[in-house]
Short mmCIF file of C-alpha atoms in Angstrom, two decimals:
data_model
loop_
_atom_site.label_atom_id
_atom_site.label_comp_id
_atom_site.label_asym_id
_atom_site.label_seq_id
_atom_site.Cartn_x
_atom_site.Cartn_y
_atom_site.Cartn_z
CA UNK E 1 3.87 60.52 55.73
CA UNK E 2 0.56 61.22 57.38
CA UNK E 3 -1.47 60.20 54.32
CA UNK E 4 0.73 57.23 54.16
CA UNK E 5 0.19 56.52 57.97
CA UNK E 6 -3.89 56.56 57.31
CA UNK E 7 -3.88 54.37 54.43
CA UNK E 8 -2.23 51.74 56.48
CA UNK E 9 -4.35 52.22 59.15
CA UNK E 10 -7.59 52.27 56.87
CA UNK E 11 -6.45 48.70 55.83
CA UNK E 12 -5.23 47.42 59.17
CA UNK E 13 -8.79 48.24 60.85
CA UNK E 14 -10.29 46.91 58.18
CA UNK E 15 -11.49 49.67 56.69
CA UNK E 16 -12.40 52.33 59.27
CA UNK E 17 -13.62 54.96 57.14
CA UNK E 18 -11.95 57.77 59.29
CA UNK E 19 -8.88 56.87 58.23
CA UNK E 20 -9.27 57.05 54.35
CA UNK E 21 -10.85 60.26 55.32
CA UNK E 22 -7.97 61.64 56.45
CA UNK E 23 -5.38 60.32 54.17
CA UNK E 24 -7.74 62.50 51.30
CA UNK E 25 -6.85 65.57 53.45
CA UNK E 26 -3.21 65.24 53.87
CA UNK E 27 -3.54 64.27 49.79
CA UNK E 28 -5.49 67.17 48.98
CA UNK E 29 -3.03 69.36 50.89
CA UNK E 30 -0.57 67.97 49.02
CA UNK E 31 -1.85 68.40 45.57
CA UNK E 32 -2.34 72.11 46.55
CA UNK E 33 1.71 72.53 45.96
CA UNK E 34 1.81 69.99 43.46
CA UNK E 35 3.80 72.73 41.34
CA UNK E 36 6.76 72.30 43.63
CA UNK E 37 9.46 69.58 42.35
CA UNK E 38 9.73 67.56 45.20
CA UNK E 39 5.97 66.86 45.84
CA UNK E 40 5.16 65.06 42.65
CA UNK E 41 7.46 61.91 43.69
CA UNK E 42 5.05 61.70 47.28
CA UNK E 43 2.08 62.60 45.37
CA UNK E 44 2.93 59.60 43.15
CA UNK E 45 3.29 57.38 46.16
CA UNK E 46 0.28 58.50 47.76
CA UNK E 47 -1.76 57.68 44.50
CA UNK E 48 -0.56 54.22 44.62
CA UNK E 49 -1.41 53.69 48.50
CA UNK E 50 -4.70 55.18 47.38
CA UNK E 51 -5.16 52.65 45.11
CA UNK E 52 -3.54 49.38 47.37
CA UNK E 53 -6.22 50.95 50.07
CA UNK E 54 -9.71 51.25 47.76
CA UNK E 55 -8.41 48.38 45.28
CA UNK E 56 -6.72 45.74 47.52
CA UNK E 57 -8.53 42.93 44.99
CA UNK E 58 -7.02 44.88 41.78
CA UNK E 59 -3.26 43.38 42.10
CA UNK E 60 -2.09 44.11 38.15
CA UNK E 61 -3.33 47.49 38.96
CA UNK E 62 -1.82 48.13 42.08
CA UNK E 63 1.44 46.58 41.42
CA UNK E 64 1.46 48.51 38.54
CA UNK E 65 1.21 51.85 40.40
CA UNK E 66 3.59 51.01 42.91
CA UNK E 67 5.99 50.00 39.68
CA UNK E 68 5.59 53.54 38.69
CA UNK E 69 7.17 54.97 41.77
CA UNK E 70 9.54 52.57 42.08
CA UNK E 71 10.64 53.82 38.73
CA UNK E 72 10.05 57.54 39.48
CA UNK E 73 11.92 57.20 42.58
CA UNK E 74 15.08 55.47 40.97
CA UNK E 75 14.95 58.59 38.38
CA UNK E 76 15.21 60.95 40.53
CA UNK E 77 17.95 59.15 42.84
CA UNK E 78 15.50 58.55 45.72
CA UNK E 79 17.09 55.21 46.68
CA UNK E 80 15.20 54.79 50.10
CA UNK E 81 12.41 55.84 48.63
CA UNK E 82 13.10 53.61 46.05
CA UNK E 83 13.14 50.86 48.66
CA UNK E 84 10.20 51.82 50.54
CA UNK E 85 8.34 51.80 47.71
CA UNK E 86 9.22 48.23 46.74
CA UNK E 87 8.65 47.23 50.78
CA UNK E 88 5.18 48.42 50.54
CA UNK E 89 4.67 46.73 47.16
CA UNK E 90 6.22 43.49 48.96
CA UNK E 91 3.39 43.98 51.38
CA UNK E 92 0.50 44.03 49.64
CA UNK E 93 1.09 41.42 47.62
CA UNK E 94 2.17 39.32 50.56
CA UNK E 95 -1.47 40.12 51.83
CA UNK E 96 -3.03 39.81 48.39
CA UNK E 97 -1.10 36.19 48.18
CA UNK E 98 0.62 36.99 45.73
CA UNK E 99 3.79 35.07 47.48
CA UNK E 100 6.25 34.67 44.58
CA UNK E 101 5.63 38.24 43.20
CA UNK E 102 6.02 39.49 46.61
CA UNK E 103 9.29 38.04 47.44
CA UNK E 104 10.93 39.61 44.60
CA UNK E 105 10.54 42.98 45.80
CA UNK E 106 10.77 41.74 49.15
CA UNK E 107 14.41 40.90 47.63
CA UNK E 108 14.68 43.88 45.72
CA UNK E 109 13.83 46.57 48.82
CA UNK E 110 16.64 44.59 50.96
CA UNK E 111 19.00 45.02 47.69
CA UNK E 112 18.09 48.90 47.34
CA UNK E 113 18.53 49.51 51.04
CA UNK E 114 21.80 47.51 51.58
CA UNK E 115 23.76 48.60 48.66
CA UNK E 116 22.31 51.82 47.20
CA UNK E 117 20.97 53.71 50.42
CA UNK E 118 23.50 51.72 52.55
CA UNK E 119 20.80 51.26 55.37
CA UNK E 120 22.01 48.13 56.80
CA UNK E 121 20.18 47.22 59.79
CA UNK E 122 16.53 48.37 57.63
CA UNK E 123 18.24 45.70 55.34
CA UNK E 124 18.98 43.25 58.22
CA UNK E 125 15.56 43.54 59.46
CA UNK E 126 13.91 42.61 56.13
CA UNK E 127 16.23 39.89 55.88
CA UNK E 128 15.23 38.27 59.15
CA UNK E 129 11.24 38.94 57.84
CA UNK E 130 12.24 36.91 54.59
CA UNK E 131 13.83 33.75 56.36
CA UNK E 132 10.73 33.66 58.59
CA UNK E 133 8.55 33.91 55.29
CA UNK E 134 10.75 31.02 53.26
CA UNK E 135 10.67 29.13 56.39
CA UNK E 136 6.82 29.60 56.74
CA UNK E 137 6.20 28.49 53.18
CA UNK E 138 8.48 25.84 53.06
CA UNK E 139 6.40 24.15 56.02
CA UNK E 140 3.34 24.60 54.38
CA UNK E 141 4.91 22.61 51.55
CA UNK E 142 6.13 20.23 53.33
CA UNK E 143 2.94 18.83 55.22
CA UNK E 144 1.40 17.37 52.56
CA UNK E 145 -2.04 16.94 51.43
CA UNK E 146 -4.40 16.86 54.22
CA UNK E 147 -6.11 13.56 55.78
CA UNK E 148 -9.14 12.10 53.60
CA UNK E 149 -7.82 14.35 50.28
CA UNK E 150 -6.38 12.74 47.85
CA UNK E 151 -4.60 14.28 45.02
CA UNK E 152 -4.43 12.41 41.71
CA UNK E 153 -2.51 13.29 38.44
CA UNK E 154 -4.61 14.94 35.42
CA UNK E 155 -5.77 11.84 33.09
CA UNK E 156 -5.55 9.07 35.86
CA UNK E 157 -8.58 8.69 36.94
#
């Protein structure tokens, strides 16, 4: 979880180069026992939180990595994995604004933790985050176009 800890951190500073630095070494460590079983299913991860880190404009491509593990994860029976991958999926398209994408698997991580894994207060707590985000956009909707803009139905003019 190192690499995974640095690739967060890489995007949170906004792209302190340190940090990428050091998620390559805990990667490259990792690839040097790639031959054991239960490596290639973090390995897999760590490719896609490579990617979400050096490709945060590429969504289809990104989303599609982080598919992959979701779908490598529920293979192998790693629900909370399985869930964590489709949090951090949730996240970046949540800061890609990619809203409606992102709620699904905001939806689907709270489903995988609550009834597969059975982690119910990691399900709680996503809950809680997805209220405040429905809440959030529904106020956004609700104020209206702003003062001096007017909006005006294709073909009226």
């Amino acid at each position: 979880f190192g690499a995974l800890t640095h690739y967060e951190l890489y995007r949170a500073s906004g792209g302190r180069r340190q940090h990428l630095k050091t998620a390559r070494m805990y990667l490259r460590a990792l690839e040097k026992v790639s031959f054991c079983p239960n490596v290639k299913p973090f390995l897999v991860f760590l490719q896609a939180e490579k990617m979400a880190a050096r490709h945060p404009k590429d969504t289809t491509a990104v989303t599609q990595a982080y598919l992959t593990v979701i779908e490598e994860m529920g293979q192998i029976g790693w629900s909370h994995m399985k869930a964590f991958a489709n949090e951090r999926v949730y996240r970046f398209l949540r800061n890609s604004g990619e809203h409606a994408l992102a709620q699904k698997h905001l939806q689907k991580a709270v489903e995988v933790y609550e009834i597969e894994w059975g982690a119910l207060g990691k399900a709680e707590m996503l809950k809680v985050e997805q209220a405040r985000l429905f809440v959030s956009s529904q106020s956004l909707c609700q104020e209206g176009p702003k003062e001096g803009l007017e909006i005006t139905a294709p073909g009226s003019q």
